[in-house]
Coordinates of C-alpha atoms in Angstrom, one line a residue:
X1 CA 146.5 71.9 -49.8
X2 CA 146.3 71.4 -53.8
X3 CA 149.3 71.3 -55.7
X4 CA 150.9 75.0 -56.1
X5 CA 150.3 76.4 -59.7
X6 CA 151.4 79.1 -62.4
X7 CA 149.5 82.5 -61.3
X8 CA 146.7 82.8 -63.7
X9 CA 147.3 86.0 -65.7
X10 CA 145.3 89.1 -65.1
X11 CA 142.0 90.3 -66.7
X12 CA 144.1 92.5 -69.3
X13 CA 147.1 89.8 -70.3
X14 CA 146.2 87.4 -72.8
X15 CA 146.3 83.9 -72.1
X16 CA 148.6 81.3 -73.8
X17 CA 146.8 78.6 -74.6
X18 CA 149.0 75.3 -74.4
X19 CA 151.5 77.7 -72.2
X20 CA 154.2 76.1 -70.1
X21 CA 152.7 74.0 -67.1
X22 CA 153.7 74.4 -63.8
X23 CA 155.9 72.3 -62.3
X24 CA 154.2 70.2 -60.2
X25 CA 151.6 69.8 -62.8
X26 CA 154.3 68.9 -65.4
X27 CA 155.7 66.2 -62.8
X28 CA 152.5 64.6 -62.5
X29 CA 151.4 64.6 -66.6
X30 CA 154.8 63.0 -67.1
X31 CA 154.3 60.1 -64.5
X32 CA 150.8 59.6 -65.7
X33 CA 151.7 59.5 -69.3
X34 CA 154.4 57.3 -68.4
X35 CA 152.1 54.5 -67.3
X36 CA 149.5 55.1 -70.1
X37 CA 152.1 54.8 -73.1
X38 CA 153.6 51.4 -71.3
X39 CA 149.7 50.4 -70.9
X40 CA 149.3 51.8 -74.8
X41 CA 151.8 49.2 -75.9
X42 CA 150.5 46.1 -74.4
X43 CA 146.9 47.2 -75.3
X44 CA 148.3 47.6 -79.1
X45 CA 149.8 44.3 -78.7
X46 CA 147.0 42.6 -77.0
X47 CA 144.5 44.0 -80.2
X48 CA 146.9 42.4 -82.7
X49 CA 147.0 39.2 -80.3
X50 CA 142.9 39.0 -80.8
X51 CA 143.1 39.8 -84.2
X52 CA 145.7 37.0 -85.0
X53 CA 143.8 34.6 -83.0
X54 CA 140.5 35.4 -84.6
X55 CA 141.7 35.0 -88.1
X56 CA 143.8 31.8 -88.2
X57 CA 142.6 28.3 -87.9
X58 CA 142.4 28.8 -83.9
X59 CA 139.5 31.0 -84.6
X60 CA 137.0 28.7 -82.9
X61 CA 139.3 28.3 -79.5
X62 CA 139.0 32.3 -79.7
X63 CA 135.1 32.4 -79.8
X64 CA 135.2 29.2 -77.3
X65 CA 137.2 31.4 -74.9
X66 CA 135.6 34.7 -75.4
X67 CA 131.6 33.0 -75.2
X68 CA 132.5 30.9 -71.8
X69 CA 130.4 31.7 -69.2
X70 CA 131.1 31.8 -65.5
X71 CA 130.0 33.5 -62.4
X72 CA 127.2 32.8 -59.5
X73 CA 123.8 32.6 -61.5
X74 CA 121.7 33.4 -58.3
X75 CA 123.4 36.9 -58.0
X76 CA 122.9 37.3 -61.7
X77 CA 126.3 37.2 -62.8
X78 CA 126.7 34.0 -64.7
X79 CA 128.5 36.2 -67.5
X80 CA 130.7 35.3 -70.8
X81 CA 134.4 35.9 -70.4
X82 CA 134.0 38.7 -72.6
X83 CA 131.4 40.3 -70.5
X84 CA 133.3 40.0 -67.2
X85 CA 136.0 42.0 -69.3
X86 CA 133.7 44.5 -70.5
X87 CA 131.5 45.3 -67.6
X88 CA 134.2 44.2 -64.9
X89 CA 137.4 45.0 -65.8
X90 CA 136.8 48.4 -67.3
X91 CA 135.5 49.0 -64.1
X92 CA 138.8 49.5 -63.1
X93 CA 139.7 51.2 -65.8
X94 CA 136.6 53.9 -64.9
X95 CA 137.5 54.0 -61.4
X96 CA 141.1 55.4 -62.5
X97 CA 139.0 58.0 -64.9
X98 CA 137.2 58.8 -62.2
X99 CA 140.0 59.7 -59.8
X100 CA 141.6 61.5 -63.0
X101 CA 138.3 63.6 -63.0
X102 CA 138.2 64.6 -59.6
X103 CA 142.1 65.5 -59.4
X104 CA 141.3 67.9 -62.9
X105 CA 138.5 69.7 -61.0
X106 CA 140.3 70.1 -57.8
X107 CA 144.0 70.5 -58.3
X108 CA 144.5 70.4 -62.1
X109 CA 143.9 72.4 -65.1
X110 CA 139.9 71.9 -64.7
X111 CA 139.9 73.7 -61.5
X112 CA 140.8 76.9 -63.0
X113 CA 137.5 78.1 -65.2
X114 CA 139.5 80.2 -67.3
X115 CA 142.3 77.2 -67.9
X116 CA 139.5 74.6 -68.4
X117 CA 137.5 76.7 -71.2
X118 CA 139.8 75.1 -74.0
X119 CA 140.1 71.8 -73.2
X120 CA 136.4 71.6 -72.3
X121 CA 135.5 73.4 -75.6
X122 CA 137.9 71.0 -77.4
X123 CA 136.3 67.8 -76.0
X124 CA 132.7 69.1 -76.6
X125 CA 133.5 70.1 -80.0
X126 CA 135.6 66.4 -80.3
X127 CA 132.7 64.7 -79.5
X128 CA 129.8 66.5 -81.0
X129 CA 131.5 66.6 -84.7
X130 CA 132.1 62.6 -85.0
X131 CA 128.6 62.1 -83.8
X132 CA 127.4 64.7 -86.4
X133 CA 128.9 63.2 -89.3
X134 CA 127.8 59.8 -88.3
X135 CA 124.3 61.1 -88.2
X136 CA 124.7 62.5 -91.4
X137 CA 126.1 59.7 -93.5
X138 CA 123.6 57.0 -91.6
X139 CA 120.7 59.4 -92.6
X140 CA 121.8 60.0 -96.5
X141 CA 122.3 56.1 -96.4
X142 CA 119.5 54.6 -94.3
X143 CA 121.6 53.2 -91.7
X144 CA 121.0 53.1 -88.0
X145 CA 121.2 56.2 -85.8
X146 CA 122.2 53.7 -82.7
X147 CA 125.6 54.3 -83.0
X148 CA 125.8 57.9 -83.1
X149 CA 128.4 57.9 -80.0
X150 CA 130.8 54.9 -81.3
X151 CA 133.1 57.3 -82.5
X152 CA 133.2 60.0 -79.8
X153 CA 135.6 58.5 -77.6
X154 CA 139.3 59.2 -77.5
X155 CA 141.9 56.4 -76.4
X156 CA 144.5 57.8 -74.7
X157 CA 146.4 54.9 -74.0
X158 CA 146.3 53.8 -78.0
X159 CA 147.1 57.6 -78.8
X160 CA 150.4 57.4 -76.8
X161 CA 151.6 53.9 -77.9
X162 CA 151.3 55.3 -81.1
X163 CA 154.1 57.9 -80.5
X164 CA 156.0 55.6 -78.1
X165 CA 155.7 53.3 -82.0
X166 CA 156.7 56.3 -84.3
X167 CA 159.5 57.6 -81.6
X168 CA 157.9 61.2 -81.5
X169 CA 158.0 63.6 -78.1
X170 CA 155.3 66.0 -77.6
X171 CA 156.0 69.0 -75.4
X172 CA 154.7 69.0 -72.3
X173 CA 152.0 71.5 -72.9
X174 CA 150.7 69.2 -75.8
X175 CA 150.9 66.1 -74.2
X176 CA 148.9 68.0 -70.8
X177 CA 146.2 69.0 -73.3
X178 CA 145.8 65.3 -74.9
X179 CA 145.7 64.3 -71.2
X180 CA 143.0 66.6 -70.0
X181 CA 141.1 66.1 -73.5
X182 CA 140.9 62.5 -72.5
X183 CA 139.8 63.2 -68.9
X184 CA 136.7 65.5 -70.3
X185 CA 136.3 63.0 -72.9
X186 CA 135.9 60.3 -70.6
X187 CA 133.3 62.1 -68.4
X188 CA 130.8 62.4 -71.2
X189 CA 131.0 58.9 -72.3
X190 CA 130.8 57.9 -69.0
X191 CA 127.4 59.9 -69.3
X192 CA 126.2 58.5 -72.5
X193 CA 126.7 55.6 -71.5
X194 CA 124.8 56.3 -68.2
X195 CA 122.0 58.1 -69.8
X196 CA 121.7 56.5 -73.3
X197 CA 122.5 52.8 -72.5
X198 CA 120.2 52.2 -69.4
X199 CA 117.0 50.4 -70.6
X200 CA 115.0 48.9 -67.6
X201 CA 116.2 49.7 -64.3
X202 CA 116.2 47.2 -60.9
X203 CA 115.5 50.1 -58.2
X204 CA 116.4 47.3 -55.2
X205 CA 119.7 46.6 -56.6
X206 CA 119.9 50.9 -57.9
X207 CA 118.9 51.4 -54.2
X208 CA 121.7 49.0 -52.7
X209 CA 124.0 50.4 -55.1
X210 CA 123.5 53.6 -53.5
X211 CA 123.9 52.8 -49.9
X212 CA 127.0 50.9 -50.7
X213 CA 128.6 53.8 -52.4
X214 CA 127.0 56.3 -49.4
X215 CA 129.1 53.5 -46.9
X216 CA 132.0 53.9 -49.3
X217 CA 132.0 57.5 -48.6
X218 CA 131.2 57.3 -45.1
X219 CA 134.5 55.1 -44.5
X220 CA 136.8 57.5 -46.8
X221 CA 135.8 60.6 -44.3
X222 CA 136.3 59.0 -41.5
X223 CA 140.0 57.9 -42.4
X224 CA 139.4 54.3 -42.3
X225 CA 142.6 52.3 -44.1
X226 CA 143.4 48.9 -45.9
X227 CA 142.4 47.3 -49.1
X228 CA 140.6 44.4 -47.2
X229 CA 137.8 47.0 -46.4
X230 CA 137.4 48.6 -49.6
X231 CA 138.1 45.9 -52.2
X232 CA 135.0 43.7 -51.1
X233 CA 132.9 46.9 -50.8
X234 CA 133.7 47.7 -54.1
X235 CA 132.9 44.3 -55.6
X236 CA 129.4 44.4 -53.8
X237 CA 128.7 48.0 -55.3
X238 CA 129.9 46.7 -58.7
X239 CA 127.0 43.7 -58.4
X240 CA 124.7 45.5 -57.3
X241 CA 125.0 48.4 -60.1
X242 CA 125.5 45.5 -62.8
X243 CA 122.0 44.3 -61.7
X244 CA 120.1 47.6 -61.5
X245 CA 120.3 48.1 -65.2
X246 CA 123.1 51.0 -65.3
X247 CA 126.3 49.8 -67.0
X248 CA 128.6 48.3 -64.1
X249 CA 131.7 50.8 -64.9
X250 CA 129.4 53.9 -63.4
X251 CA 129.9 52.1 -59.9
X252 CA 133.8 52.5 -60.6
X253 CA 133.6 56.1 -62.2
X254 CA 131.1 57.1 -58.8
X255 CA 134.0 55.6 -56.4
X256 CA 137.0 57.2 -58.3
X257 CA 135.2 60.7 -57.7
X258 CA 135.0 60.1 -53.9
X259 CA 138.6 59.8 -53.5
X260 CA 140.3 63.1 -51.7
X261 CA 142.4 64.6 -54.3
X262 CA 143.8 67.6 -52.6
X263 CA 146.9 67.5 -49.6
X264 CA 146.9 68.6 -46.4
X265 CA 150.2 70.3 -45.3
X266 CA 151.9 67.0 -43.9
X267 CA 151.1 65.1 -46.9
X268 CA 153.1 64.9 -50.0
X269 CA 150.4 62.9 -52.0
X270 CA 146.8 63.2 -51.6
X271 CA 144.6 59.8 -50.9
X272 CA 143.1 60.1 -54.4
X273 CA 147.1 60.6 -56.2
X274 CA 148.1 57.6 -54.0
X275 CA 145.5 55.2 -55.0
X276 CA 145.8 56.0 -58.6
X277 CA 149.8 55.6 -58.3
X278 CA 148.6 51.8 -57.1
X279 CA 145.7 51.2 -59.2
X280 CA 146.7 52.7 -62.7
X281 CA 149.2 50.0 -63.8
X282 CA 146.8 47.5 -63.3
X283 CA 144.1 49.3 -65.0
X284 CA 146.6 50.1 -67.9
X285 CA 148.6 46.7 -67.8
X286 CA 145.9 44.1 -67.4
X287 CA 142.0 45.2 -67.2
X288 CA 142.5 46.9 -70.6
X289 CA 144.5 44.8 -72.8
X290 CA 142.5 42.1 -71.7
X291 CA 139.2 43.9 -72.5
X292 CA 140.9 44.8 -76.0
X293 CA 141.6 40.8 -76.2
X294 CA 138.7 39.4 -76.0
X295 CA 136.7 42.3 -77.9
X296 CA 139.2 43.2 -80.9
X297 CA 139.3 39.7 -82.3
X298 CA 136.8 40.5 -85.6
X299 CA 137.2 38.4 -88.8
X300 CA 139.4 40.3 -91.1
X301 CA 138.6 39.4 -95.1
X302 CA 138.5 41.7 -98.0
X303 CA 135.3 41.4 -98.1
X304 CA 134.8 42.9 -94.3
X305 CA 137.1 45.6 -95.1
X306 CA 135.3 46.6 -98.4
X307 CA 132.0 46.7 -96.2
X308 CA 133.6 48.9 -94.0
X309 CA 133.6 51.6 -96.4
X310 CA 130.1 50.8 -98.1
X311 CA 127.8 50.1 -94.9
X312 CA 126.3 53.6 -93.9
X313 CA 127.2 52.5 -90.0
X314 CA 130.8 51.5 -90.2
X315 CA 131.4 54.4 -92.4
X316 CA 129.8 56.7 -90.2
X317 CA 131.9 55.1 -87.5
X318 CA 135.2 55.6 -89.7
X319 CA 134.6 59.2 -90.8
X320 CA 133.5 60.2 -87.4
X321 CA 137.1 59.3 -85.9
X322 CA 139.2 60.3 -88.9
X323 CA 137.4 63.2 -89.9
X324 CA 134.9 64.3 -87.0
X325 CA 137.4 63.7 -84.2
X326 CA 140.5 66.0 -86.1
X327 CA 137.6 68.9 -87.4
X328 CA 136.2 69.1 -83.8
X329 CA 139.0 69.3 -81.8
X330 CA 140.7 71.9 -84.0
X331 CA 137.6 73.7 -84.5
X332 CA 136.9 74.0 -80.9
X333 CA 140.3 75.2 -80.0
X334 CA 140.3 77.9 -82.8
X335 CA 136.9 79.0 -81.8
X336 CA 138.4 79.2 -78.1
X337 CA 141.5 81.0 -79.2
X338 CA 139.3 83.3 -81.6
X339 CA 137.0 84.1 -79.1
X340 CA 138.5 84.4 -75.6
X341 CA 141.7 86.4 -75.2
X342 CA 143.7 83.2 -75.3
X343 CA 146.6 83.1 -78.1
X344 CA 148.6 80.2 -79.1
X345 CA 152.1 79.5 -77.6
X346 CA 154.5 81.2 -79.5
X347 CA 156.7 78.1 -79.8
X348 CA 153.7 76.1 -81.2
X349 CA 151.7 76.5 -84.4
X350 CA 148.5 75.5 -85.6
X351 CA 149.5 72.3 -87.7
X352 CA 150.6 71.3 -84.0
X353 CA 147.2 71.1 -83.1
X354 CA 145.8 69.4 -85.8
X355 CA 148.2 67.0 -85.6
X356 CA 147.2 66.5 -81.8
X357 CA 143.3 66.5 -82.9
X358 CA 144.3 63.9 -85.8
X359 CA 145.8 61.8 -82.5
X360 CA 142.6 62.0 -80.6
X361 CA 141.1 60.5 -83.5
X362 CA 142.3 57.0 -82.1
X363 CA 139.3 55.7 -80.3
X364 CA 139.6 52.2 -79.2
X365 CA 138.6 51.1 -75.6
X366 CA 135.3 53.2 -75.0
X367 CA 134.6 53.2 -78.5
X368 CA 134.7 49.5 -78.8
X369 CA 132.6 49.0 -75.5
X370 CA 129.9 51.9 -76.8
X371 CA 129.6 49.6 -80.1
X372 CA 128.9 46.5 -78.3
X373 CA 126.3 48.4 -76.1
X374 CA 124.7 50.0 -79.1
X375 CA 124.0 47.1 -81.4
X376 CA 123.9 44.5 -78.8
X377 CA 121.0 43.0 -80.5
X378 CA 122.6 42.4 -84.0
X379 CA 126.2 40.5 -83.3
X380 CA 126.9 40.6 -86.7
X381 CA 126.9 44.4 -86.9
X382 CA 128.3 44.5 -83.7
X383 CA 131.8 42.7 -85.5
X384 CA 131.4 45.1 -88.3
X385 CA 131.2 48.0 -86.4
X386 CA 134.1 47.0 -84.3
X387 CA 136.0 46.5 -87.2
X388 CA 135.2 50.2 -88.4
X389 CA 137.0 51.1 -85.3
X390 CA 139.7 49.6 -85.8
X391 CA 140.3 50.9 -89.1
X392 CA 139.0 54.6 -88.5
X393 CA 141.8 54.2 -85.4
X394 CA 144.4 52.8 -88.0
X395 CA 143.8 55.7 -90.0
X396 CA 143.8 58.7 -87.6
X397 CA 147.2 57.2 -86.4
X398 CA 148.9 57.0 -89.6
X399 CA 147.5 60.3 -90.2
X400 CA 148.7 62.1 -87.1
X401 CA 151.8 59.9 -87.3
X402 CA 152.7 61.3 -90.4
X403 CA 151.9 65.1 -89.5
X404 CA 153.9 64.7 -85.9
X405 CA 156.8 63.4 -88.0
X406 CA 157.2 66.3 -90.0
X407 CA 157.2 68.8 -86.8
X408 CA 159.2 66.0 -84.8
X409 CA 162.8 68.0 -85.0
X410 CA 161.0 71.2 -83.5
X411 CA 159.5 69.0 -80.6
X412 CA 162.9 67.2 -79.9
X413 CA 164.3 70.8 -79.5
X414 CA 161.1 72.0 -77.4
X415 CA 161.5 68.8 -75.0
X416 CA 165.2 69.1 -74.6
X417 CA 164.9 73.0 -73.6
X418 CA 162.2 71.5 -70.7
X419 CA 164.5 69.0 -69.7
X420 CA 167.8 71.0 -69.3
X421 CA 169.2 70.9 -65.9
X422 CA 172.5 72.5 -66.2
X423 CA 172.9 72.9 -62.3
X424 CA 171.9 69.5 -61.8
X425 CA 169.6 70.4 -58.9
X426 CA 166.8 68.1 -60.6
X427 CA 164.7 71.1 -61.6
X428 CA 164.2 72.0 -64.9
X429 CA 166.3 75.6 -65.8
X430 CA 163.2 77.1 -67.1
X431 CA 161.6 77.2 -63.8
X432 CA 164.1 78.8 -62.0
X433 CA 164.9 81.8 -63.8
X434 CA 163.3 83.8 -61.0
X435 CA 165.3 81.9 -58.4
X436 CA 168.6 84.2 -57.3
X437 CA 170.1 80.8 -55.9
X438 CA 170.0 79.0 -59.3
X439 CA 172.2 82.1 -60.6
X440 CA 174.3 82.0 -58.4
X441 CA 175.1 78.2 -59.1
X442 CA 175.5 79.2 -62.7
X443 CA 177.5 81.7 -61.9
X444 CA 179.8 79.4 -59.8
X445 CA 179.8 77.2 -62.9
X446 CA 180.9 79.1 -65.2
X447 CA 183.5 80.7 -63.2
X448 CA 184.8 76.8 -62.9
X449 CA 184.3 76.4 -66.9
X450 CA 186.6 79.8 -67.6
X451 CA 189.2 79.0 -65.1
X452 CA 189.7 75.5 -66.8
X453 CA 189.8 77.0 -70.0
X454 CA 192.2 79.8 -69.3
X455 CA 194.5 76.8 -67.7
X456 CA 194.2 75.2 -70.9
X457 CA 195.1 78.2 -73.1
X458 CA 198.2 78.6 -70.8
X459 CA 199.1 75.1 -71.2
X460 CA 198.7 75.5 -74.9
X461 CA 200.5 78.8 -75.4
X462 CA 203.5 77.4 -72.9
X463 CA 203.3 74.1 -75.2
X464 CA 203.6 76.3 -78.6
X465 CA 206.4 78.4 -77.3
X466 CA 208.6 75.4 -76.1
X467 CA 207.9 74.4 -79.6
X468 CA 209.2 77.5 -81.2
X469 CA 212.3 77.7 -79.0
X470 CA 213.0 74.2 -80.1
X471 CA 212.9 75.0 -83.9
X472 CA 215.1 78.0 -83.4
X473 CA 217.6 76.1 -81.9
X474 CA 217.6 73.5 -84.6
X475 CA 217.9 76.2 -87.5
X476 CA 221.0 77.5 -86.0
X477 CA 222.4 74.3 -85.8
X478 CA 222.4 74.0 -89.7
X479 CA 225.3 74.7 -91.6
X480 CA 225.4 77.9 -93.7

């Protein structure tokens, strides 16, 4: 049985964009984003460490470690450390993305077509606009069009790390929108990688991967348990997928989508939720930071930064992330509200939407991955595009940080209202307004407070009378 949701509005009721989440959805979003925030801070630390390591006298050791090869050559897996991080560790990241997508489709906002319209349109516009910006910049500047997909990705973990650093807390509706946006964004990034970055196919290896996925699916449906069954099988599927010519991270997505994310009557959490709860810390805390450590280490100098803004490929990436993402997501959201019955929540304003759209311009993990794939034959341009991704993400972070800080007092008040639990039953009060038992508990609380105030008033009045009486007696003892 799927998690309960707030009933959808009727056909004649205007739908509130960024309205209040149902309680189960709110709790899920809070837990997911809590892990992503910690992972984002680690990701930020890994990126800084990579930049320091690659721009000090130790830069030769960075290159040596990054390019060191390890793995069985007979299986086609003699890969560099950087390659293992990009194709191996990111498969874990995309496995979690697959589970998130499956959950959104069967139990989350994407289950309801009316609710799905907003984030899907916003995500599509938020990918099309950066690609268009990149295309126009490089078409006019004579650059390579191969990198059009680099600025299309949003890094939810990095975005949340920025929120944690600047001390801004978003209301749950905006946080859920950002998370759903990132899930849809990941889906289309996966499709881009699978379709546009697959050159040659090894049909024998691909057939083996498909057979392995079929076995994986059958075992899940039969209710077979045990990591010792699934982990070795997943490694075999990943190895076959890698050798097929399709990017190996697709194996992670496929396995994530196969997990059941709906609950039966006797389940508190679905198998997908349980697995995600176990694997998400591994993804956010280890896999993605290690990928960042061996991918973000680019040489930074005055000349290199100048080239970021003068070369069409790198300028297209920066403008795509900073301008394309913000305009695309904001425009998609506004068009959805304009041409459907959706209207903005009473507590929010359009500048809030633009601030979150700007925050989505932080493209890091997947943008770096696509940059490596797009310019695999040009190491120098790959490094420059990575520098452009870092620069664009930094500018987007600063811009969104300023915009969000302006409204921070409003957000804190909204979050305080969402979290208020005056009757101390563990459920926020805003979800109990239609519950008679809640109002009875609150009435009892108010009665106790009123009784305490009456007692204090009586004590104060009694002390005041005693003081006045004592004062009169003293006056009578004075001489005339």
